[in-house]
Coordinates of C-alpha atoms and ligand atoms in Angstrom, one line a residue:
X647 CA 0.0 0.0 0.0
X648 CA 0.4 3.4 -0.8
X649 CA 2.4 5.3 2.2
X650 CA -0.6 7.8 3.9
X651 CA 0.0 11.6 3.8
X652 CA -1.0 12.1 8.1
X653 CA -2.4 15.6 6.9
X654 CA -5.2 13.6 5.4
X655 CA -6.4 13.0 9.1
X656 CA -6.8 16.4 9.7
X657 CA -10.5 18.1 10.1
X658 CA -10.1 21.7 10.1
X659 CA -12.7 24.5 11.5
X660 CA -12.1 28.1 10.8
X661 CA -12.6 30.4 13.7
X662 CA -13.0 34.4 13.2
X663 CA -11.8 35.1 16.7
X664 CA -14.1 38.5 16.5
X665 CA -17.4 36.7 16.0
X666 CA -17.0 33.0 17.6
X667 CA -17.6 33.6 21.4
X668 CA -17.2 36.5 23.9
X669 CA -16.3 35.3 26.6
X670 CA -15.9 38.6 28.9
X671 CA -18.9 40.6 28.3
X672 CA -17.2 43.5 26.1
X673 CA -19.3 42.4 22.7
X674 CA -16.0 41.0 21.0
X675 CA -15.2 37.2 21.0
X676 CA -12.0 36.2 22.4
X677 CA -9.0 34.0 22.9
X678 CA -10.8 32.6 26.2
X679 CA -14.3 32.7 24.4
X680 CA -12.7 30.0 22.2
X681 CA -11.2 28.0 24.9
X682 CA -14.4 27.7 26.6
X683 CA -16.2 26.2 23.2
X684 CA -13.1 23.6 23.1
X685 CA -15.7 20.5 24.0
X686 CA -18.3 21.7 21.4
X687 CA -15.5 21.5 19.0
X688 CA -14.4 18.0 20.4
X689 CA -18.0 16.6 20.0
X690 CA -18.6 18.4 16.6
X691 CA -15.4 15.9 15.7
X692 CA -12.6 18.0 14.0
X693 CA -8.8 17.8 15.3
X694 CA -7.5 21.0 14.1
X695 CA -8.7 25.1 14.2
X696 CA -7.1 27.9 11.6
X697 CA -7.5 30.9 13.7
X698 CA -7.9 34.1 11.7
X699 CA -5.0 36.9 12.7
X700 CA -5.3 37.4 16.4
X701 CA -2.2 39.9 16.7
X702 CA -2.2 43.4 17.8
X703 CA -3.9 45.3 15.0
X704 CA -6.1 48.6 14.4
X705 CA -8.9 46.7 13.0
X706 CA -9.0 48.0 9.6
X707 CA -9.1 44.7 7.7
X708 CA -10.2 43.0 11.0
X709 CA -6.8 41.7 12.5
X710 CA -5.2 41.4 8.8
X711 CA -3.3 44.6 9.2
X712 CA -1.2 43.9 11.8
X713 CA 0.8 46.0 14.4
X714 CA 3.0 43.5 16.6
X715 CA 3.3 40.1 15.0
X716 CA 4.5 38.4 18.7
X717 CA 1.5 40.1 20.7
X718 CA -2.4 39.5 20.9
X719 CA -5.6 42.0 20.1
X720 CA -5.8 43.7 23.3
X721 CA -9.5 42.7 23.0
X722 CA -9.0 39.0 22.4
X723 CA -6.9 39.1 25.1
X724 CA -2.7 38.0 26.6
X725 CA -0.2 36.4 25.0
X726 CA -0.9 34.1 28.2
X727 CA -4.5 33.5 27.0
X728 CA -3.1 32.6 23.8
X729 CA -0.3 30.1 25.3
X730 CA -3.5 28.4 27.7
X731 CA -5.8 28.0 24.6
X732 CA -2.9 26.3 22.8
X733 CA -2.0 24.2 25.8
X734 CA -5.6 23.1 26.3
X735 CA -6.2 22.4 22.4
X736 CA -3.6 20.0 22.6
X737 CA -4.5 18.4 25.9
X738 CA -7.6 17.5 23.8
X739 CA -5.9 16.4 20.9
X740 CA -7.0 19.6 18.9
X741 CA -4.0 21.5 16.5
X742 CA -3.5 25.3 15.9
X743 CA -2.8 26.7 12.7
X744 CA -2.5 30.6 12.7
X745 CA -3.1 32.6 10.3
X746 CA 0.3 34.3 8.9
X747 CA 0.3 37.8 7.3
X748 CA 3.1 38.6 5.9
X749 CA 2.3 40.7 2.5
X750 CA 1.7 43.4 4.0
X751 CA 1.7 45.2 7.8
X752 CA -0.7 47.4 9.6
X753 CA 0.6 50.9 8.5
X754 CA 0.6 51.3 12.3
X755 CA 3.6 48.8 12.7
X756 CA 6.2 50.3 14.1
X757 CA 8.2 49.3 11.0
X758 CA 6.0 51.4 8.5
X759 CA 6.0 54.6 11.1
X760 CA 9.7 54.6 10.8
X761 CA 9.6 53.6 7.1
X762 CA 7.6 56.6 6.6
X763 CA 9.8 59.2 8.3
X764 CA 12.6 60.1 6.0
X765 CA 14.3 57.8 2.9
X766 CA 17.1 57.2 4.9
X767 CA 15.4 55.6 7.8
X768 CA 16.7 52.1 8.3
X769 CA 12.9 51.2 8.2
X770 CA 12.7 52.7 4.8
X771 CA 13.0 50.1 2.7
X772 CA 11.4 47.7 4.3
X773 CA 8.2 48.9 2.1
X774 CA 8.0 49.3 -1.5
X775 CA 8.5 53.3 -2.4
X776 CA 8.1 55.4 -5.6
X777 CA 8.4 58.4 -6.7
X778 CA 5.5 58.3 -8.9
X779 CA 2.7 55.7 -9.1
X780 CA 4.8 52.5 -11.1
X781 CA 1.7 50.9 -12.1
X782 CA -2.2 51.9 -12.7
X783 CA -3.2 49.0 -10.2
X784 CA -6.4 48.9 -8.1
X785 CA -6.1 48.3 -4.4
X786 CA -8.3 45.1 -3.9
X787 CA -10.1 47.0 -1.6
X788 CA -11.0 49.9 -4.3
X789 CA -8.9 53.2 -5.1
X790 CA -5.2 53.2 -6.7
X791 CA -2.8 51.2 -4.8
X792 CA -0.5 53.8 -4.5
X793 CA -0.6 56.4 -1.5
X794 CA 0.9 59.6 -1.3
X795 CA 3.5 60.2 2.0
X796 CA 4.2 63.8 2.7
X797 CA 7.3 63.8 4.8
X798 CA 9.2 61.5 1.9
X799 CA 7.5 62.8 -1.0
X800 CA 7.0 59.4 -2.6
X801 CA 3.6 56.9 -3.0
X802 CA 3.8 53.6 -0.8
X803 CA 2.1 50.6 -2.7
X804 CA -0.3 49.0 -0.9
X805 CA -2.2 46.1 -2.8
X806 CA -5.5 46.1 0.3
X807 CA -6.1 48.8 2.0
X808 CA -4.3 52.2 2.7
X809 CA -3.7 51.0 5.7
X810 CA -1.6 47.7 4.3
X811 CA 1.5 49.0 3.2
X812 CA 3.0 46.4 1.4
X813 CA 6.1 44.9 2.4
X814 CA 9.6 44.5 0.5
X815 CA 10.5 41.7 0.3
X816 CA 13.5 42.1 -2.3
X817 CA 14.9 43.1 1.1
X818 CA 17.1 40.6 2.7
X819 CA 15.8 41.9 6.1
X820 CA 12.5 41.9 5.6
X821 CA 12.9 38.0 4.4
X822 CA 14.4 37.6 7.8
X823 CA 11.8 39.3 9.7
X824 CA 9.3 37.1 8.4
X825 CA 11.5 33.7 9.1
X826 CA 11.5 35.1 12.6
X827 CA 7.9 35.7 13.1
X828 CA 7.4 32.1 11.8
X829 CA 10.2 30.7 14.3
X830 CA 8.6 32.7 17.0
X831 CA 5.6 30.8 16.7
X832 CA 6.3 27.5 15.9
X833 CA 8.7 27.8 19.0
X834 CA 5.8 28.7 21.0
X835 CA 3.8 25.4 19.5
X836 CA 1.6 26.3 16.7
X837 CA 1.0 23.4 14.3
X838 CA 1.1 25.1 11.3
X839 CA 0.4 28.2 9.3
X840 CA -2.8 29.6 6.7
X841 CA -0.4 32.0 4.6
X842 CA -2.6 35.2 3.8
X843 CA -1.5 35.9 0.0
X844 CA 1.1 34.6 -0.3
X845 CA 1.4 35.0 -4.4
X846 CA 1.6 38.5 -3.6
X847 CA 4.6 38.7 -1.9
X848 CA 6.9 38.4 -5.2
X849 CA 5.3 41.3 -7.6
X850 CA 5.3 40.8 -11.1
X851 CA 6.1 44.6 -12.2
X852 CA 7.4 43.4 -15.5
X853 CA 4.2 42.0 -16.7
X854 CA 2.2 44.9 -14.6
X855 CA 0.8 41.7 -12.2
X856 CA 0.8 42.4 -8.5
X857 CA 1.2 38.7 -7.5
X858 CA 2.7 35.7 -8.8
X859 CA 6.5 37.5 -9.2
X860 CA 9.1 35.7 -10.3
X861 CA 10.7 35.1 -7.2
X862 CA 7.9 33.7 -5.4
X863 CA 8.9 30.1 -4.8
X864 CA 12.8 31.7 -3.6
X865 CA 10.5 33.6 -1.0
X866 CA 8.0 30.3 -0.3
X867 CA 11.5 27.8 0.4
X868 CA 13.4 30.7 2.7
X869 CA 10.4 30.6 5.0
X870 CA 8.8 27.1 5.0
X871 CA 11.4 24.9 3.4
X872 CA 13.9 24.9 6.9
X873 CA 14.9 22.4 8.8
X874 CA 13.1 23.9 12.0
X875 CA 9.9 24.7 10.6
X876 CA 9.6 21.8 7.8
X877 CA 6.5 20.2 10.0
X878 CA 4.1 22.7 9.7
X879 CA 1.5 21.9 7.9
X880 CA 1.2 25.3 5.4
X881 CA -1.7 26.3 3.4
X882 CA -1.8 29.1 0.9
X883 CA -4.3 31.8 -0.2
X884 CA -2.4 31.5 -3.7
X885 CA -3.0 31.6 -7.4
X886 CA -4.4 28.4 -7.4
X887 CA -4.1 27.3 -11.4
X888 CA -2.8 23.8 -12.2
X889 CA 0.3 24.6 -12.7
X890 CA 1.0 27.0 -9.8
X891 CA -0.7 24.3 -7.5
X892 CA 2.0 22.0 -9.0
X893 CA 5.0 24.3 -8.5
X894 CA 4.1 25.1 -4.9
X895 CA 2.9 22.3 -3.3
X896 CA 4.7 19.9 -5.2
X897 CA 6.3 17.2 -3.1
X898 CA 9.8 17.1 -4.1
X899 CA 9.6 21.9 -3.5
X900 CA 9.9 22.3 0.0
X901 CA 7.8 25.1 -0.4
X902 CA 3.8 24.6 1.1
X903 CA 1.9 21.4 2.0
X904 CA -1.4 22.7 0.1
X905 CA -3.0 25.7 -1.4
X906 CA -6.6 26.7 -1.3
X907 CA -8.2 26.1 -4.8
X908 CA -11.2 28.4 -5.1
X909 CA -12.5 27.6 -8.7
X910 CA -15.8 26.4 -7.3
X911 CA -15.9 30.2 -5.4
X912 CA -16.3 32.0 -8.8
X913 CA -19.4 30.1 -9.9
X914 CA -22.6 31.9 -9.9
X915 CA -21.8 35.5 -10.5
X916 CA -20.4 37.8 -12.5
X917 CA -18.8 39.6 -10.4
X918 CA -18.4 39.6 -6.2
X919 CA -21.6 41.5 -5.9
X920 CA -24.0 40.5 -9.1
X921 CA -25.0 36.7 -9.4
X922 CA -25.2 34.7 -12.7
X923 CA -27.2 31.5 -13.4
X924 CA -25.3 28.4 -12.5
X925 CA -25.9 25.0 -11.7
X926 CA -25.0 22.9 -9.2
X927 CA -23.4 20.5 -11.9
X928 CA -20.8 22.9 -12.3
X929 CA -20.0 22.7 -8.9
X930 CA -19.5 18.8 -9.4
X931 CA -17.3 19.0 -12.5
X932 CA -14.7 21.5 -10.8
X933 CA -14.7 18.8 -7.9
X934 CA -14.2 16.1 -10.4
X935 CA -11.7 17.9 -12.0
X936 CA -9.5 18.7 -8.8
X937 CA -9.9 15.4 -7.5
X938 CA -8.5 14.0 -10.6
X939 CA -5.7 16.3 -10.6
X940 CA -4.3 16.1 -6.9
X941 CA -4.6 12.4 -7.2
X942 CA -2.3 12.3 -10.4
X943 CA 0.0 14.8 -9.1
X944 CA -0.2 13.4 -5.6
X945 CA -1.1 16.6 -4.2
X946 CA -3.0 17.7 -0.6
X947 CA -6.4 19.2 -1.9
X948 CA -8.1 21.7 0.7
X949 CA -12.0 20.1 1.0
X950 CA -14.1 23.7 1.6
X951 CA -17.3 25.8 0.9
X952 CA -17.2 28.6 3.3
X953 CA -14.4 31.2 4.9
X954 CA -14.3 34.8 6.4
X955 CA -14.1 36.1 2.6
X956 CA -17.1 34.9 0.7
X957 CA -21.0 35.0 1.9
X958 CA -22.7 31.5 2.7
X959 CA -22.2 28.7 0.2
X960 CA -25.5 27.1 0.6
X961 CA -27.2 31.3 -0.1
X962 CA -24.9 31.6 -3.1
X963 CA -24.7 28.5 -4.5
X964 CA -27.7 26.2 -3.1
X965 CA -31.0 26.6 -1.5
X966 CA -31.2 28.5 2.1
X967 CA -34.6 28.7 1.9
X968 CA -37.0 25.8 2.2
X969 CA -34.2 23.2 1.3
X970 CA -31.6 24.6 3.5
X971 CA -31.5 21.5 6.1
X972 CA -31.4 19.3 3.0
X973 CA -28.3 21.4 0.6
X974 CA -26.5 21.9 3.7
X975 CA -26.2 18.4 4.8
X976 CA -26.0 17.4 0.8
X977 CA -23.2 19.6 0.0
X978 CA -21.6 18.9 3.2
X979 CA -21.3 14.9 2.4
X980 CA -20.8 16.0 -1.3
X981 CA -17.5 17.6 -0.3
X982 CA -16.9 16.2 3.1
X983 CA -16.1 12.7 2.0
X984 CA -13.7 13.3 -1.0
X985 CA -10.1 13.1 -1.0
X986 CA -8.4 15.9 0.5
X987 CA -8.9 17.9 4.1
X988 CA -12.0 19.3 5.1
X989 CA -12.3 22.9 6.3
X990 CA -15.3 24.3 8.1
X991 CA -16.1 27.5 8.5
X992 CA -17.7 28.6 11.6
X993 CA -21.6 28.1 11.4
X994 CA -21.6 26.6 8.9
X995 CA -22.2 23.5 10.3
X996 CA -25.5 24.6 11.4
X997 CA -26.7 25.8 8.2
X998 CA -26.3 29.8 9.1
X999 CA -27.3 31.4 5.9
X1000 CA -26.2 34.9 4.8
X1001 CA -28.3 38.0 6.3
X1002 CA -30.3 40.7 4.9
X1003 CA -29.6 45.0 6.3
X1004 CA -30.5 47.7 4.6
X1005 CA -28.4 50.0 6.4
X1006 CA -24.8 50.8 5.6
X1007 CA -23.9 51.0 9.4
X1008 CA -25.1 47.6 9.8
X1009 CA -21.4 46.7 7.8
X1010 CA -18.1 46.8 9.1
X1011 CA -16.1 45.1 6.5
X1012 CA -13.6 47.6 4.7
X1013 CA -14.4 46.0 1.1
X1014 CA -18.3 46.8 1.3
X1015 CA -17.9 49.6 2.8
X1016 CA -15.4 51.6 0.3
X1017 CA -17.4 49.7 -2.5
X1018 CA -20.6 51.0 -1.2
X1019 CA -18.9 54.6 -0.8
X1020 CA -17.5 54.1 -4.3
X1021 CA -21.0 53.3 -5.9
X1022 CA -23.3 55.9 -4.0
X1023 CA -25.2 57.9 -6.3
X1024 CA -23.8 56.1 -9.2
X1025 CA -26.7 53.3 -9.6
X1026 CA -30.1 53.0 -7.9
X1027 CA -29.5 52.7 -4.2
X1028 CA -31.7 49.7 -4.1
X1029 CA -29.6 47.8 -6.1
X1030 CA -26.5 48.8 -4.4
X1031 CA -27.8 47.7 -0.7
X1032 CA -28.9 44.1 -3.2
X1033 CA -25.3 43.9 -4.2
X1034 CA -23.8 44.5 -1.1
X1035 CA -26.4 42.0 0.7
X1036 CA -25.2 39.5 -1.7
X1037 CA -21.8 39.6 -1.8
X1038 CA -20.3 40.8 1.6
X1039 CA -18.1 39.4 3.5
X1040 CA -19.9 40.5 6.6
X1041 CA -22.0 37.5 6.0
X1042 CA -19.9 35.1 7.3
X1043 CA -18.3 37.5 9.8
X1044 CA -21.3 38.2 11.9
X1045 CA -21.3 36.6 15.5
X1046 CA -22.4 33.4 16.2
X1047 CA -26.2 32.8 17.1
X1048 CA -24.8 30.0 19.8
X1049 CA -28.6 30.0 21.2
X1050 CA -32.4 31.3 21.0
X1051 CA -32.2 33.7 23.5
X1052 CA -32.6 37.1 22.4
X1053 CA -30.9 40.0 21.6
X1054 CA -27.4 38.6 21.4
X1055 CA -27.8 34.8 20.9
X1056 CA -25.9 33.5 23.4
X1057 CA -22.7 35.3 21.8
X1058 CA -22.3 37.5 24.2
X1059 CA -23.9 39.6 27.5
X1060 CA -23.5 43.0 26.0
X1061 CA -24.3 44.9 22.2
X1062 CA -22.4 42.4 19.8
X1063 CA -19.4 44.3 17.9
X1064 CA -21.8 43.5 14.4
X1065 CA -25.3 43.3 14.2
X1066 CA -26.3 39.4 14.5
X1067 CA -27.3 37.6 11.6
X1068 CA -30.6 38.8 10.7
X1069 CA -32.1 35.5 10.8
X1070 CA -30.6 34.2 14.0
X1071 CA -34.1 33.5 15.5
X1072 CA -34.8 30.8 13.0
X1073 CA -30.8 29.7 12.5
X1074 CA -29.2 28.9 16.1
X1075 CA -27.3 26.3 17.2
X1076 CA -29.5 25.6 19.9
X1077 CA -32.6 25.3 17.8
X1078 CA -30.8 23.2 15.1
X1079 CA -28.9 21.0 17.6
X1080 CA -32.6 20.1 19.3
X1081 CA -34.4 20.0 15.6
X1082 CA -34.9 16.4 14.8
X1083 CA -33.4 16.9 11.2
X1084 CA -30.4 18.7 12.5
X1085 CA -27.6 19.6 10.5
X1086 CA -24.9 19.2 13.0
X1087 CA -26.4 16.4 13.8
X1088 CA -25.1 15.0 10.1
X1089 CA -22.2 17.5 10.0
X1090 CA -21.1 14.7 13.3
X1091 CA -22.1 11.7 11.7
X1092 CA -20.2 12.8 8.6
X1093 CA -16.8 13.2 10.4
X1094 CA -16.9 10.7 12.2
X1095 CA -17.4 8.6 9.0
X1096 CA -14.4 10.1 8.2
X1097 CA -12.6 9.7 10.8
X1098 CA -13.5 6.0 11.0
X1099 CA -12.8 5.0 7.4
X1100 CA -9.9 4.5 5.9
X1101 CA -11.1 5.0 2.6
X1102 CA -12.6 8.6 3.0
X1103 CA -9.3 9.4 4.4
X1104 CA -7.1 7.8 1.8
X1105 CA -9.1 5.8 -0.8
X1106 CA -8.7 6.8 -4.7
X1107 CA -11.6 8.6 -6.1
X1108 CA -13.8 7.9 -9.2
X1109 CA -16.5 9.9 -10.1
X1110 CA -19.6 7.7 -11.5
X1111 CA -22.1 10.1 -12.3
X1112 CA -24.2 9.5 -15.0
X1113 CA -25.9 12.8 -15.6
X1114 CA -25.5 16.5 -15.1
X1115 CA -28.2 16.9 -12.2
X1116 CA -26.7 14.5 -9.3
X1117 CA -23.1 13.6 -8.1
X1118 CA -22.2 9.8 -7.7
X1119 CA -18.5 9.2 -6.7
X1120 CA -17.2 6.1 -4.8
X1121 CA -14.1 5.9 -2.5
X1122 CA -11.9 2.8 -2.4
X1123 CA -9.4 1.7 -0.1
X1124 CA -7.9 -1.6 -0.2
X1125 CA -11.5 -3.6 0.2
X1126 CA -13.4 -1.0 1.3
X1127 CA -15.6 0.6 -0.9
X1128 CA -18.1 4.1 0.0
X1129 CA -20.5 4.8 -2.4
X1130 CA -21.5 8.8 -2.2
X1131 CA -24.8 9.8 -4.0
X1132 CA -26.4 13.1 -4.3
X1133 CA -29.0 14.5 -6.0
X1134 CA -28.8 18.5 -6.3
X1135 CA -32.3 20.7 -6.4
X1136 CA -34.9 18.7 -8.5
X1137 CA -36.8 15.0 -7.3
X1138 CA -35.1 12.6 -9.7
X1139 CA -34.2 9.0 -10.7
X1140 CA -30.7 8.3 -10.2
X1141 CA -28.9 5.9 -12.5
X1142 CA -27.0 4.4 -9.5
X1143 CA -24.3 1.3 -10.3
X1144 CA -25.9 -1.5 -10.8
X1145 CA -24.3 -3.6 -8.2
X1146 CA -25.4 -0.8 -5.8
X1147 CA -27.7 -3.3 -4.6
X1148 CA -28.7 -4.2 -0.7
X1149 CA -27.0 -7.6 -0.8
X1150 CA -23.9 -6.0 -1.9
X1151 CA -23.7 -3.1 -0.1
X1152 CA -25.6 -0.8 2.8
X1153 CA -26.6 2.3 3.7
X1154 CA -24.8 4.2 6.3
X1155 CA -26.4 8.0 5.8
X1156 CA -28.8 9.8 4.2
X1157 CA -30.1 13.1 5.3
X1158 CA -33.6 12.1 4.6
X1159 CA -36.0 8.7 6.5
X1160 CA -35.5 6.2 4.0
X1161 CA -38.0 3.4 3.8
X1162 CA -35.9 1.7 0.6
X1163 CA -32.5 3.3 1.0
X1164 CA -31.7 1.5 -2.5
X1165 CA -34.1 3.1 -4.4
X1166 CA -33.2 4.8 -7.5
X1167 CA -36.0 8.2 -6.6
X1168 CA -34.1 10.7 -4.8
X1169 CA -36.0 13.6 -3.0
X1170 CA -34.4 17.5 -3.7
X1171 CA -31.0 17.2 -2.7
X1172 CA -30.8 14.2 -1.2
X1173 CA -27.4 12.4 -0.1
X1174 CA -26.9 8.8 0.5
X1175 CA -23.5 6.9 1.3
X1176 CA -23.5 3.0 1.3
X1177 CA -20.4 0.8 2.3
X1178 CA -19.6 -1.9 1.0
X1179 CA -20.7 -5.7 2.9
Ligands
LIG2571 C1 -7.2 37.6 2.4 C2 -7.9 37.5 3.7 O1 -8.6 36.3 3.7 C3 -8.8 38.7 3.7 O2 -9.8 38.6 4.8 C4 -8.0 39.9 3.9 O3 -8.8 41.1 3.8 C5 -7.0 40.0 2.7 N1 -6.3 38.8 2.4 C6 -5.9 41.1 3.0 O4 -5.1 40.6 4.0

């Protein structure tokens, strides 16, 4: 047999520290608030939590512009808290992956306010200076990525916000830096690291591209590819096109252990705040495609719908409505029990669905706000607060509705730091977790499928589906043999294998009562795995 990659055991759940669980009454989650949810996590089943940036930052990307990379938020709490919580994740067998920034800084680092001073500061060129603009780029966050700075008389490029001054990293020292802040963590324990764009920290000037430089993987091998730190398990916000994924994660690189593909993310619209018809069957081939392609190029794919960037997968790309019970635990088994490691985002394992304001000031997140700033007056404002509904990222960000209880959920005792998802009365934890079809019920039963066989963690793939409006795939693993089978929006008649037949096989989930678990009619989005006898 094949020798196992061990980072196929892990089960990964994204935490946004802001919005998980406050745990001292100030309206802001917390490093403690997440060491008090460590048993939920335990009995929701996963074995590993990315946590997004928790350093000492200003807060105008939300804790990606940072300020100190070896201190804490002063409202998530100590360094001490953070030491505890990693202590006691381990004690129960959970890892930590952090999230590392390293593109850019908080233009409130100490290393920017020198930079910023005079041209010969030793800080200076630490950050990337010109006299002019070099480039017409766009900051991702709206406006030229260029900003003016008095006292030197040149522009700073920042490729986020203002507030994100890139940094240099043609400079030998800043290269350091970076290798130290890694060291500093991994000396203090962390498991591994979720590299914030890291294709940006090599600029392409030549060919006008701000990511994706030619001396990207240079960069990539100086920080990962050392002896000390050669354990981590790495994952990169990257360019994520097959042959990027190939010269990055690639075994023999020493760079990362994976990358994020987010092909499957685009689907649906035309643009971050303006859907487009899709169907679900798109969603399938880009997972058929991937799963093909990591298998032949024996590479780690990343198994996820949701993060802290993009609004719900199941709103976007499913039904949240009257079938959201049924797509969420569909598209959770649908991606859950391929090849790769699975990464949940917070809520989502309850089904929380995106929400619906029709107030600016009921957003905090830089990107809708400077695109609804950029847009007012320029197109009806109806369809601007639409767009913005659709495609924020405060979707995902807003706290979590841990109970029923009115006006904060169970998040916290005081005003939450974001309004609370707007449907929180009907999508709690509490209410799903006591609903008798409860999606964290299957979320459970799913991982621990996982967890228990051998062939979801390591079994080849091959996709059997017969027609564009269902996904069949099995999983095989020496003589095991899963059967996965899901049918997206419509009732249907599956063409299932034919030996998919009760003698030779039975049926260990389906998200809906089954009276002949072998029959070919499936209800709307119905999943059902089988094992073989
Ligand atoms: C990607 C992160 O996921 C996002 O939240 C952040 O705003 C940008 N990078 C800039 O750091």
């Amino acid at each position: 047999m094949k020798k196992r990659n061990d980072y196929l055991d892990l089960i990964v759940y994204q935490i946004y520290p802001r919005s998980f669980y406050d745990s001292n009454g100030d309206g802001i989650g917390d490093l403690n608030g997440i060491k008090q949810k460590i048993p939920y996590l335990k009995d929701l089943g996963v074995n590993a939590v990315w946590i997004c940036p928790c350093y000492k930052s200003p807060n105008y990307d939300n804790g990606y512009d940072i300020a100190d990379y070896r201190d804490i938020m002063d409202e998530f709490g100590t360094l001490d808290d953070w030491k505890t919580l990693a202590k006691e994740l381990h004690a129960n067998g959970i890892k930590i992956i952090m999230d590392l920034v390293v593109n850019h800084t908080s233009s409130e680092h100490y290393w920017f306010k020198e930079a910023r001073k005079a041209k010969d500061n030793p800080y200076h060129d630490y950050y990337i200076w010109a006299d002019k603009p070099l480039t017409d780029w766009t900051a991702c966050f709206g406006g030229s990525a260029w900003e003016y700075n008095p006292a030197t008389d040149e522009y700073y490029l920042h490729s986020f916000a203002v507030q994100q001054p890139d940094l240099n990293w043609e400079n030998p020292k800043v290269r350091q830096e970076c290798c130290d802040i890694v060291d500093f963590w991994a000396d203090l324990g962390v498991d591994g690291f979720r590299c914030d764009v890291l294709d940006f920290i090599s600029k392409d000037f030549a060919n006008n591209k701000m990511n994706n430089g030619p001396r990207l993987h240079e960069y990539i091998k100086q920080l990962f590819g050392r002896e000390k730190v050669k354990r981590l398990f790495t994952v990169g916000e990257c360019q994520s096109d097959t042959e990027s994924i190939c010269s990055i994660c690639g075994k023999d690189r020493n760079e990362l252990k994976s990358v994020f593909q987010f092909e499957h993310i685009g689907l649906g619209r035309s643009d971050k705040y303006t859907p487009a018809p899709y169907s679900a069957s798109q969603i399938k081939n880009v997972l058929v495609k991937w799963q093909n392609f990591t298998a032949e190029h024996d590479l780690l794919y990343i198994l996820f719908t949701d993060n802290h960037d993009q609004p719900y997968f199941i709103s976007r790309l499913g039904n949240d409505k009257e079938l959201r019970y049924e797509c969420a635990t569909a598209y959770a088994g649908m991606f859950y029990l391929l090849k790769g490691i699975p990464f949940i985002y917070q809520g989502q394992e309850f089904g929380s669905a995106n929400s619906r304001y029709e107030d600016i000031n009921c957003f905090n997140d830089v990107e809708t706000v400077n695109y609804y700033h950029e847009n007012f007056g320029k197109k009806p404002q109806a369809k601007l607060i639409d767009e913005i509904n659709y495609g924020s990222r405060d979707n995902t960000r807003r706290p979590l509705a841990w109970t029923k209880e009115k006006p904060a959920y169970g998040f916290t005792g005081a005003t939450p730091w974001l309004k609370m998802p707007s449907r929180a009365d009907e999508i709690n934890l509490e209410t799903d977790k006591s609903a008798y079809r409860s999606i964290i019920g299957f979320y459970k039963k799913i991982l621990a499928l996982r967890k228990s066989s051998d062939a979801v963690k390591y079994g080849t793939f091959k996709d059997l589906t017969s027609s564009d409006d269902c996904f069949v795939y099995e999983r095989v693993n020496d003589g095991e043999k899963i059967i996965i089978a899901v049918n997206f929006e419509k009732a249907n008649d599956l063409k299932l294998p034919p030996d998919l037949t009760e003698k030779n096989f039975e049926l260990l989930l389906c998200n809906y009562d089954q009276t002949d678990g072998f029959s070919p009619a499936f209800a709307p989005y119905e999943i059902r795995v089988y094992r073989n006898r």
